Each structure stands twice: as C-alpha cells, then as structure tokens.
JSON list of C-alpha atoms in Angstrom, two decimals:
[
{"chain": "F", "resi": 270, "resn": "GLY", "atom": "CA", "xyz": [-4.20, 2.53, -8.50]},
{"chain": "F", "resi": 271, "resn": "SER", "atom": "CA", "xyz": [-0.78, 1.66, -7.20]},
{"chain": "F", "resi": 272, "resn": "GLY", "atom": "CA", "xyz": [0.93, -1.40, -5.78]},
{"chain": "F", "resi": 273, "resn": "ILE", "atom": "CA", "xyz": [3.98, -2.65, -3.92]},
{"chain": "F", "resi": 274, "resn": "LEU", "atom": "CA", "xyz": [6.40, -5.27, -5.20]},
{"chain": "F", "resi": 275, "resn": "VAL", "atom": "CA", "xyz": [6.64, -7.85, -2.38]},
{"chain": "F", "resi": 276, "resn": "SER", "atom": "CA", "xyz": [8.55, -10.77, -3.94]},
{"chain": "F", "resi": 277, "resn": "LYS", "atom": "CA", "xyz": [11.46, -11.41, -6.25]},
{"chain": "F", "resi": 278, "resn": "GLU", "atom": "CA", "xyz": [9.07, -13.50, -8.35]},
{"chain": "F", "resi": 279, "resn": "GLY", "atom": "CA", "xyz": [6.88, -10.52, -9.32]},
{"chain": "F", "resi": 280, "resn": "HIS", "atom": "CA", "xyz": [4.10, -10.54, -6.71]},
{"chain": "F", "resi": 281, "resn": "ILE", "atom": "CA", "xyz": [2.52, -7.11, -6.19]},
{"chain": "F", "resi": 282, "resn": "LEU", "atom": "CA", "xyz": [0.33, -6.13, -3.24]},
{"chain": "F", "resi": 283, "resn": "THR", "atom": "CA", "xyz": [-2.46, -3.64, -3.94]},
{"chain": "F", "resi": 284, "resn": "ALA", "atom": "CA", "xyz": [-6.00, -2.70, -2.90]},
{"chain": "F", "resi": 285, "resn": "HIS", "atom": "CA", "xyz": [-8.78, -5.15, -3.84]},
{"chain": "F", "resi": 286, "resn": "HIS", "atom": "CA", "xyz": [-10.97, -2.38, -5.30]},
{"chain": "F", "resi": 287, "resn": "VAL", "atom": "CA", "xyz": [-8.15, -1.52, -7.74]},
{"chain": "F", "resi": 288, "resn": "VAL", "atom": "CA", "xyz": [-8.37, -4.95, -9.42]},
{"chain": "F", "resi": 289, "resn": "GLU", "atom": "CA", "xyz": [-11.83, -6.33, -8.58]},
{"chain": "F", "resi": 290, "resn": "ASP", "atom": "CA", "xyz": [-13.51, -5.52, -11.91]},
{"chain": "F", "resi": 291, "resn": "ALA", "atom": "CA", "xyz": [-10.39, -5.49, -14.07]},
{"chain": "F", "resi": 292, "resn": "LYS", "atom": "CA", "xyz": [-10.46, -7.37, -17.36]},
{"chain": "F", "resi": 293, "resn": "GLY", "atom": "CA", "xyz": [-7.05, -8.01, -18.89]},
{"chain": "F", "resi": 294, "resn": "LEU", "atom": "CA", "xyz": [-5.07, -6.54, -16.00]},
{"chain": "F", "resi": 295, "resn": "ARG", "atom": "CA", "xyz": [-2.06, -4.50, -17.19]},
{"chain": "F", "resi": 296, "resn": "ILE", "atom": "CA", "xyz": [0.64, -3.12, -14.91]},
{"chain": "F", "resi": 297, "resn": "THR", "atom": "CA", "xyz": [2.85, -0.17, -15.85]},
{"chain": "F", "resi": 298, "resn": "MET", "atom": "CA", "xyz": [6.21, -0.06, -14.09]},
{"chain": "F", "resi": 299, "resn": "LEU", "atom": "CA", "xyz": [9.09, 2.38, -13.97]},
{"chain": "F", "resi": 300, "resn": "GLU", "atom": "CA", "xyz": [12.20, 0.27, -14.57]},
{"chain": "F", "resi": 301, "resn": "THR", "atom": "CA", "xyz": [15.57, 0.88, -12.91]},
{"chain": "F", "resi": 302, "resn": "ASP", "atom": "CA", "xyz": [16.96, 2.20, -16.21]},
{"chain": "F", "resi": 303, "resn": "GLY", "atom": "CA", "xyz": [14.25, 4.90, -16.28]},
{"chain": "F", "resi": 304, "resn": "SER", "atom": "CA", "xyz": [12.14, 3.25, -18.98]},
{"chain": "F", "resi": 305, "resn": "ILE", "atom": "CA", "xyz": [8.45, 2.51, -18.53]},
{"chain": "F", "resi": 306, "resn": "LYS", "atom": "CA", "xyz": [7.20, -0.99, -19.35]},
{"chain": "F", "resi": 307, "resn": "THR", "atom": "CA", "xyz": [3.78, -2.62, -19.28]},
{"chain": "F", "resi": 308, "resn": "TYR", "atom": "CA", "xyz": [3.16, -6.18, -18.08]},
{"chain": "F", "resi": 309, "resn": "THR", "atom": "CA", "xyz": [0.14, -8.47, -18.05]},
{"chain": "F", "resi": 310, "resn": "ALA", "atom": "CA", "xyz": [-0.84, -9.48, -14.50]},
{"chain": "F", "resi": 311, "resn": "THR", "atom": "CA", "xyz": [-3.04, -12.12, -12.92]},
{"chain": "F", "resi": 312, "resn": "VAL", "atom": "CA", "xyz": [-4.84, -11.97, -9.58]},
{"chain": "F", "resi": 313, "resn": "VAL", "atom": "CA", "xyz": [-3.30, -14.48, -7.16]},
{"chain": "F", "resi": 314, "resn": "ALA", "atom": "CA", "xyz": [-5.24, -13.80, -3.95]},
{"chain": "F", "resi": 315, "resn": "THR", "atom": "CA", "xyz": [-7.75, -11.34, -2.50]},
{"chain": "F", "resi": 316, "resn": "ASP", "atom": "CA", "xyz": [-9.04, -10.32, 0.89]},
{"chain": "F", "resi": 317, "resn": "GLU", "atom": "CA", "xyz": [-12.14, -8.30, 0.09]},
{"chain": "F", "resi": 318, "resn": "ALA", "atom": "CA", "xyz": [-12.93, -7.72, 3.77]},
{"chain": "F", "resi": 319, "resn": "HIS", "atom": "CA", "xyz": [-9.67, -5.77, 4.20]},
{"chain": "F", "resi": 320, "resn": "ASP", "atom": "CA", "xyz": [-9.58, -4.41, 0.62]},
{"chain": "F", "resi": 321, "resn": "LEU", "atom": "CA", "xyz": [-6.33, -6.23, -0.23]},
{"chain": "F", "resi": 322, "resn": "ALA", "atom": "CA", "xyz": [-5.20, -8.13, -3.32]},
{"chain": "F", "resi": 323, "resn": "VAL", "atom": "CA", "xyz": [-2.06, -9.85, -4.58]},
{"chain": "F", "resi": 324, "resn": "ILE", "atom": "CA", "xyz": [-1.34, -9.88, -8.30]},
{"chain": "F", "resi": 325, "resn": "LYS", "atom": "CA", "xyz": [1.61, -11.35, -10.20]},
{"chain": "F", "resi": 326, "resn": "ILE", "atom": "CA", "xyz": [3.56, -10.41, -13.30]},
{"chain": "F", "resi": 327, "resn": "ASN", "atom": "CA", "xyz": [6.05, -12.64, -15.14]},
{"chain": "F", "resi": 328, "resn": "ARG", "atom": "CA", "xyz": [9.24, -10.82, -14.28]},
{"chain": "F", "resi": 329, "resn": "SER", "atom": "CA", "xyz": [11.90, -11.31, -11.62]},
{"chain": "F", "resi": 330, "resn": "PHE", "atom": "CA", "xyz": [13.30, -8.61, -9.36]},
{"chain": "F", "resi": 331, "resn": "SER", "atom": "CA", "xyz": [16.41, -8.35, -7.20]},
{"chain": "F", "resi": 332, "resn": "GLN", "atom": "CA", "xyz": [15.07, -6.26, -4.30]},
{"chain": "F", "resi": 333, "resn": "PRO", "atom": "CA", "xyz": [11.37, -6.21, -3.46]},
{"chain": "F", "resi": 334, "resn": "SER", "atom": "CA", "xyz": [10.00, -4.18, -0.56]},
{"chain": "F", "resi": 335, "resn": "ALA", "atom": "CA", "xyz": [10.64, -5.68, 2.85]},
{"chain": "F", "resi": 336, "resn": "VAL", "atom": "CA", "xyz": [7.45, -6.74, 4.61]},
{"chain": "F", "resi": 337, "resn": "GLY", "atom": "CA", "xyz": [7.48, -5.66, 8.24]},
{"chain": "F", "resi": 338, "resn": "GLY", "atom": "CA", "xyz": [6.32, -7.70, 11.19]},
{"chain": "F", "resi": 339, "resn": "LEU", "atom": "CA", "xyz": [3.88, -6.59, 13.84]},
{"chain": "F", "resi": 340, "resn": "THR", "atom": "CA", "xyz": [4.52, -2.93, 14.23]},
{"chain": "F", "resi": 341, "resn": "ASP", "atom": "CA", "xyz": [4.87, -0.71, 17.24]},
{"chain": "F", "resi": 342, "resn": "MET", "atom": "CA", "xyz": [3.75, 2.39, 15.34]},
{"chain": "F", "resi": 343, "resn": "GLN", "atom": "CA", "xyz": [2.13, 5.07, 17.46]},
{"chain": "F", "resi": 344, "resn": "PRO", "atom": "CA", "xyz": [0.23, 8.27, 16.63]},
{"chain": "F", "resi": 345, "resn": "GLY", "atom": "CA", "xyz": [2.75, 10.91, 15.57]},
{"chain": "F", "resi": 346, "resn": "ASP", "atom": "CA", "xyz": [5.25, 8.42, 14.10]},
{"chain": "F", "resi": 347, "resn": "ALA", "atom": "CA", "xyz": [6.62, 9.38, 10.68]},
{"chain": "F", "resi": 348, "resn": "ILE", "atom": "CA", "xyz": [5.73, 7.27, 7.65]},
{"chain": "F", "resi": 349, "resn": "TYR", "atom": "CA", "xyz": [6.24, 7.35, 3.88]},
{"chain": "F", "resi": 350, "resn": "SER", "atom": "CA", "xyz": [3.88, 6.38, 1.10]},
{"chain": "F", "resi": 351, "resn": "VAL", "atom": "CA", "xyz": [5.20, 5.26, -2.27]},
{"chain": "F", "resi": 352, "resn": "GLY", "atom": "CA", "xyz": [2.82, 5.05, -5.20]},
{"chain": "F", "resi": 353, "resn": "TYR", "atom": "CA", "xyz": [2.08, 5.96, -8.79]},
{"chain": "F", "resi": 354, "resn": "PRO", "atom": "CA", "xyz": [-0.94, 8.29, -8.75]},
{"chain": "F", "resi": 355, "resn": "HIS", "atom": "CA", "xyz": [-2.75, 9.22, -11.98]},
{"chain": "F", "resi": 356, "resn": "ASP", "atom": "CA", "xyz": [-0.93, 11.80, -14.11]},
{"chain": "F", "resi": 357, "resn": "PHE", "atom": "CA", "xyz": [1.79, 12.41, -11.50]},
{"chain": "F", "resi": 358, "resn": "GLY", "atom": "CA", "xyz": [4.16, 9.48, -12.10]},
{"chain": "F", "resi": 359, "resn": "GLU", "atom": "CA", "xyz": [6.04, 7.94, -9.22]},
{"chain": "F", "resi": 360, "resn": "MET", "atom": "CA", "xyz": [5.53, 9.77, -5.95]},
{"chain": "F", "resi": 361, "resn": "VAL", "atom": "CA", "xyz": [6.94, 9.54, -2.44]},
{"chain": "F", "resi": 362, "resn": "SER", "atom": "CA", "xyz": [4.90, 11.35, 0.20]},
{"chain": "F", "resi": 363, "resn": "ARG", "atom": "CA", "xyz": [5.53, 11.66, 3.88]},
{"chain": "F", "resi": 364, "resn": "GLY", "atom": "CA", "xyz": [3.14, 12.01, 6.74]},
{"chain": "F", "resi": 365, "resn": "SER", "atom": "CA", "xyz": [2.42, 10.60, 10.15]},
{"chain": "F", "resi": 366, "resn": "ILE", "atom": "CA", "xyz": [0.15, 8.15, 11.88]},
{"chain": "F", "resi": 367, "resn": "MET", "atom": "CA", "xyz": [-2.86, 9.99, 13.30]},
{"chain": "F", "resi": 368, "resn": "ARG", "atom": "CA", "xyz": [-4.83, 7.15, 14.87]},
{"chain": "F", "resi": 369, "resn": "LEU", "atom": "CA", "xyz": [-4.66, 3.40, 15.43]},
{"chain": "F", "resi": 370, "resn": "ASN", "atom": "CA", "xyz": [-7.48, 0.82, 15.54]},
{"chain": "F", "resi": 371, "resn": "TRP", "atom": "CA", "xyz": [-9.98, 2.86, 13.51]},
{"chain": "F", "resi": 372, "resn": "SER", "atom": "CA", "xyz": [-13.09, 1.02, 12.32]},
{"chain": "F", "resi": 373, "resn": "GLU", "atom": "CA", "xyz": [-15.82, 2.17, 9.95]},
{"chain": "F", "resi": 374, "resn": "GLU", "atom": "CA", "xyz": [-18.52, 0.79, 7.67]},
{"chain": "F", "resi": 375, "resn": "PHE", "atom": "CA", "xyz": [-17.02, 0.69, 4.16]},
{"chain": "F", "resi": 376, "resn": "ARG", "atom": "CA", "xyz": [-18.48, -0.50, 0.87]},
{"chain": "F", "resi": 377, "resn": "SER", "atom": "CA", "xyz": [-19.99, -3.95, 1.49]},
{"chain": "F", "resi": 378, "resn": "GLY", "atom": "CA", "xyz": [-18.09, -4.57, 4.71]},
{"chain": "F", "resi": 379, "resn": "ASN", "atom": "CA", "xyz": [-16.13, -2.95, 7.48]},
{"chain": "F", "resi": 380, "resn": "VAL", "atom": "CA", "xyz": [-12.63, -1.61, 7.80]},
{"chain": "F", "resi": 381, "resn": "ASP", "atom": "CA", "xyz": [-11.54, -2.80, 11.21]},
{"chain": "F", "resi": 382, "resn": "ASN", "atom": "CA", "xyz": [-8.40, -1.94, 13.13]},
{"chain": "F", "resi": 383, "resn": "ALA", "atom": "CA", "xyz": [-7.05, 0.34, 10.41]},
{"chain": "F", "resi": 384, "resn": "MET", "atom": "CA", "xyz": [-4.60, 3.21, 10.87]},
{"chain": "F", "resi": 385, "resn": "LEU", "atom": "CA", "xyz": [-5.37, 6.80, 9.88]},
{"chain": "F", "resi": 386, "resn": "ALA", "atom": "CA", "xyz": [-2.62, 9.01, 8.44]},
{"chain": "F", "resi": 387, "resn": "ASP", "atom": "CA", "xyz": [-2.10, 12.53, 7.12]},
{"chain": "F", "resi": 388, "resn": "ILE", "atom": "CA", "xyz": [-0.22, 11.63, 3.92]},
{"chain": "F", "resi": 389, "resn": "LYS", "atom": "CA", "xyz": [-0.22, 14.10, 1.01]},
{"chain": "F", "resi": 390, "resn": "ASP", "atom": "CA", "xyz": [-0.93, 12.51, -2.36]},
{"chain": "F", "resi": 391, "resn": "GLY", "atom": "CA", "xyz": [-2.73, 12.66, -5.69]},
{"chain": "F", "resi": 392, "resn": "ALA", "atom": "CA", "xyz": [-5.56, 10.59, -7.15]},
{"chain": "F", "resi": 393, "resn": "GLY", "atom": "CA", "xyz": [-4.80, 6.93, -7.85]},
{"chain": "F", "resi": 394, "resn": "THR", "atom": "CA", "xyz": [-2.90, 6.14, -4.68]},
{"chain": "F", "resi": 395, "resn": "SER", "atom": "CA", "xyz": [-5.11, 3.26, -3.56]},
{"chain": "F", "resi": 396, "resn": "GLY", "atom": "CA", "xyz": [-2.78, 0.30, -3.16]},
{"chain": "F", "resi": 397, "resn": "SER", "atom": "CA", "xyz": [0.27, 2.45, -2.36]},
{"chain": "F", "resi": 398, "resn": "GLY", "atom": "CA", "xyz": [2.72, 1.05, 0.15]},
{"chain": "F", "resi": 399, "resn": "VAL", "atom": "CA", "xyz": [3.13, 2.74, 3.52]},
{"chain": "F", "resi": 400, "resn": "PHE", "atom": "CA", "xyz": [6.58, 2.38, 5.08]},
{"chain": "F", "resi": 401, "resn": "ASP", "atom": "CA", "xyz": [8.00, 2.92, 8.56]},
{"chain": "F", "resi": 402, "resn": "SER", "atom": "CA", "xyz": [10.43, 5.85, 8.31]},
{"chain": "F", "resi": 403, "resn": "ARG", "atom": "CA", "xyz": [12.67, 4.26, 10.96]},
{"chain": "F", "resi": 404, "resn": "ASN", "atom": "CA", "xyz": [13.54, 1.09, 9.04]},
{"chain": "F", "resi": 405, "resn": "GLY", "atom": "CA", "xyz": [11.99, 1.32, 5.55]},
{"chain": "F", "resi": 406, "resn": "LYS", "atom": "CA", "xyz": [9.78, -1.75, 6.01]},
{"chain": "F", "resi": 407, "resn": "LEU", "atom": "CA", "xyz": [6.23, -2.04, 4.68]},
{"chain": "F", "resi": 408, "resn": "ILE", "atom": "CA", "xyz": [3.68, -1.46, 7.47]},
{"chain": "F", "resi": 409, "resn": "GLY", "atom": "CA", "xyz": [0.47, -1.08, 5.49]},
{"chain": "F", "resi": 410, "resn": "VAL", "atom": "CA", "xyz": [-1.44, -0.32, 2.31]},
{"chain": "F", "resi": 411, "resn": "LEU", "atom": "CA", "xyz": [-3.44, 2.83, 1.54]},
{"chain": "F", "resi": 412, "resn": "VAL", "atom": "CA", "xyz": [-7.01, 1.82, 0.69]},
{"chain": "F", "resi": 413, "resn": "MET", "atom": "CA", "xyz": [-9.09, 4.99, 0.83]},
{"chain": "F", "resi": 414, "resn": "LYS", "atom": "CA", "xyz": [-9.38, 8.65, 1.73]},
{"chain": "F", "resi": 415, "resn": "VAL", "atom": "CA", "xyz": [-11.81, 10.05, 4.26]},
{"chain": "F", "resi": 416, "resn": "TRP", "atom": "CA", "xyz": [-12.87, 13.69, 4.11]},
{"chain": "F", "resi": 417, "resn": "VAL", "atom": "CA", "xyz": [-13.17, 14.77, 7.72]},
{"chain": "F", "resi": 418, "resn": "ASP", "atom": "CA", "xyz": [-14.70, 18.21, 7.26]},
{"chain": "F", "resi": 419, "resn": "ARG", "atom": "CA", "xyz": [-15.84, 19.24, 3.78]},
{"chain": "F", "resi": 420, "resn": "SER", "atom": "CA", "xyz": [-17.45, 22.44, 5.09]},
{"chain": "F", "resi": 421, "resn": "ARG", "atom": "CA", "xyz": [-14.06, 24.03, 5.60]},
{"chain": "F", "resi": 422, "resn": "ALA", "atom": "CA", "xyz": [-11.70, 25.02, 2.82]},
{"chain": "F", "resi": 423, "resn": "PRO", "atom": "CA", "xyz": [-9.48, 23.22, 2.25]},
{"chain": "F", "resi": 424, "resn": "ALA", "atom": "CA", "xyz": [-11.23, 20.03, 3.38]},
{"chain": "F", "resi": 425, "resn": "THR", "atom": "CA", "xyz": [-9.27, 17.85, 5.77]},
{"chain": "F", "resi": 426, "resn": "VAL", "atom": "CA", "xyz": [-8.36, 14.52, 4.18]},
{"chain": "F", "resi": 427, "resn": "VAL", "atom": "CA", "xyz": [-7.01, 11.52, 6.05]},
{"chain": "F", "resi": 428, "resn": "HIS", "atom": "CA", "xyz": [-5.95, 8.20, 4.58]},
{"chain": "F", "resi": 429, "resn": "VAL", "atom": "CA", "xyz": [-7.04, 4.78, 5.76]},
{"chain": "F", "resi": 430, "resn": "ILE", "atom": "CA", "xyz": [-4.21, 2.26, 5.96]},
{"chain": "F", "resi": 431, "resn": "VAL", "atom": "CA", "xyz": [-4.75, -1.49, 6.26]},
{"chain": "F", "resi": 432, "resn": "PRO", "atom": "CA", "xyz": [-1.98, -2.55, 8.66]},
{"chain": "F", "resi": 433, "resn": "ILE", "atom": "CA", "xyz": [0.59, -5.30, 8.21]},
{"chain": "F", "resi": 434, "resn": "LYS", "atom": "CA", "xyz": [-1.21, -7.66, 10.60]},
{"chain": "F", "resi": 435, "resn": "PHE", "atom": "CA", "xyz": [-3.78, -8.27, 7.81]},
{"chain": "F", "resi": 436, "resn": "ILE", "atom": "CA", "xyz": [-1.24, -8.26, 4.95]},
{"chain": "F", "resi": 437, "resn": "ARG", "atom": "CA", "xyz": [1.14, -10.96, 6.16]},
{"chain": "F", "resi": 438, "resn": "PRO", "atom": "CA", "xyz": [-1.63, -13.61, 6.52]},
{"chain": "F", "resi": 439, "resn": "LEU", "atom": "CA", "xyz": [-2.81, -12.91, 2.95]},
{"chain": "F", "resi": 440, "resn": "LEU", "atom": "CA", "xyz": [0.73, -13.26, 1.59]},
{"chain": "F", "resi": 441, "resn": "GLU", "atom": "CA", "xyz": [1.26, -16.46, 3.58]},
{"chain": "F", "resi": 442, "resn": "LYS", "atom": "CA", "xyz": [-2.09, -17.93, 2.47]},
{"chain": "F", "resi": 443, "resn": "ALA", "atom": "CA", "xyz": [-1.20, -17.18, -1.17]},
{"chain": "F", "resi": 444, "resn": "ARG", "atom": "CA", "xyz": [2.27, -18.71, -0.64]},
{"chain": "F", "resi": 445, "resn": "VAL", "atom": "CA", "xyz": [4.00, -15.51, -1.71]},
{"chain": "F", "resi": 446, "resn": "PRO", "atom": "CA", "xyz": [7.74, -15.81, -0.94]},
{"chain": "F", "resi": 447, "resn": "PHE", "atom": "CA", "xyz": [7.98, -12.31, 0.51]},
{"chain": "F", "resi": 448, "resn": "GLU", "atom": "CA", "xyz": [11.10, -10.67, 1.87]},
{"chain": "F", "resi": 449, "resn": "SER", "atom": "CA", "xyz": [11.19, -9.57, 5.48]},
{"chain": "F", "resi": 450, "resn": "ASP", "atom": "CA", "xyz": [14.89, -9.00, 6.15]},
{"chain": "F", "resi": 451, "resn": "TYR", "atom": "CA", "xyz": [15.81, -6.60, 3.36]},
{"chain": "F", "resi": 452, "resn": "VAL", "atom": "CA", "xyz": [15.46, -2.99, 4.42]},
{"chain": "F", "resi": 453, "resn": "GLY", "atom": "CA", "xyz": [14.40, -0.73, 1.58]},
{"chain": "F", "resi": 454, "resn": "PRO", "atom": "CA", "xyz": [16.23, 2.32, 0.30]},
{"chain": "F", "resi": 455, "resn": "LYS", "atom": "CA", "xyz": [17.24, 4.96, 2.80]},
{"chain": "F", "resi": 456, "resn": "LEU", "atom": "CA", "xyz": [14.57, 7.63, 2.91]},
{"chain": "F", "resi": 457, "resn": "PRO", "atom": "CA", "xyz": [15.19, 11.20, 4.03]},
{"chain": "F", "resi": 458, "resn": "LYS", "atom": "CA", "xyz": [14.42, 12.02, 7.64]},
{"chain": "F", "resi": 459, "resn": "PRO", "atom": "CA", "xyz": [11.06, 13.79, 8.04]}
]
C-alpha cells in the first residue's frame, strides 16, 4: 500500500486495510536525496468505517502534503494521485472525478459519500493521496478499485476515494498537527 505524509512530525495517512493486520509495521520511503530508507511505524488512529488509518514514523519533515478543506470538486475536475505501487516505485497518475456521493456495501461496512475517479495506476495504490490539480491540496485517499464491466476487454476500472470531509476529523481526533496552508509542488496541467 501507499500513504501520504501529513505532518512535519512524521504522521502518514493511509488506508485502514493496508495496516489492519500488520505486525511490525515497516515503511519504505524515497528520500529527497534519492536514497530509499525503511522506518518502523506505529498505528496512531484508525477509522475502519471509512477505511482510513494514521501511522507515525520517528522522523521529521520540512514540507508535508497540505490537507485541503471542504472541496468543491465536481465530476470532470482533474485530479492527481501520488503513491508507491508494488514493483513500480513512486508514481504520479492523473485522472478526473467521475462521480460524487457514491455509496456501496464494502467489506464489513459501507463506503458512504465517496468519490469515484478514473485514475490510472498499478497494484498497491491503496492509501495513495488524491490531490486537487488546481491547488495541489489533498482531497482524498484511494481505498479500492471497482471493476465496472469485466465482460468487456479491457475491463473498466474506477477508483473509490474517501473524501477530505472524513479525513480531517480523523486527523483532528488523533491530534495530528497537519498542514493546511502549504500548497504542494506544482503539478503539470492535465
């Protein structure tokens, strides 16, 4: 799975199912100097109902991802996903919002009021950050793929995104000192 750095103190937001059965949680990160380092992490908070988790490593950072506020995203708006899928290394994918307020039975609960998107990716992207292409702020977390029509080749795949309105309360409850003013790196226009 993947995750998003959300505090200078080393808090990482990810999908709950990525860490729920983990023993001895280890996080591999690409450092700014290009090296790859592994850190031990602990689970700080979870929201199983929305498939979200916050973990922490003992390392400080200068510029975490900016956490957006309530979003005015609409179907057709451009977004970016940043993650570290299996065997691909770091990956930035672009796509667009397809639908808002999607709800479906999922695992032991429901995914309510999620967004659907047409992001291209590889395996292991659960927990990847989804960013608004207009301002670079975090607007959601990828939590699963849904195959819309497997009878056609290639099958249509859409991604389920838990929106920021569920993320901010989890970060606040866990007392994560997240950044909301910093705007992330400039991304290319879609």
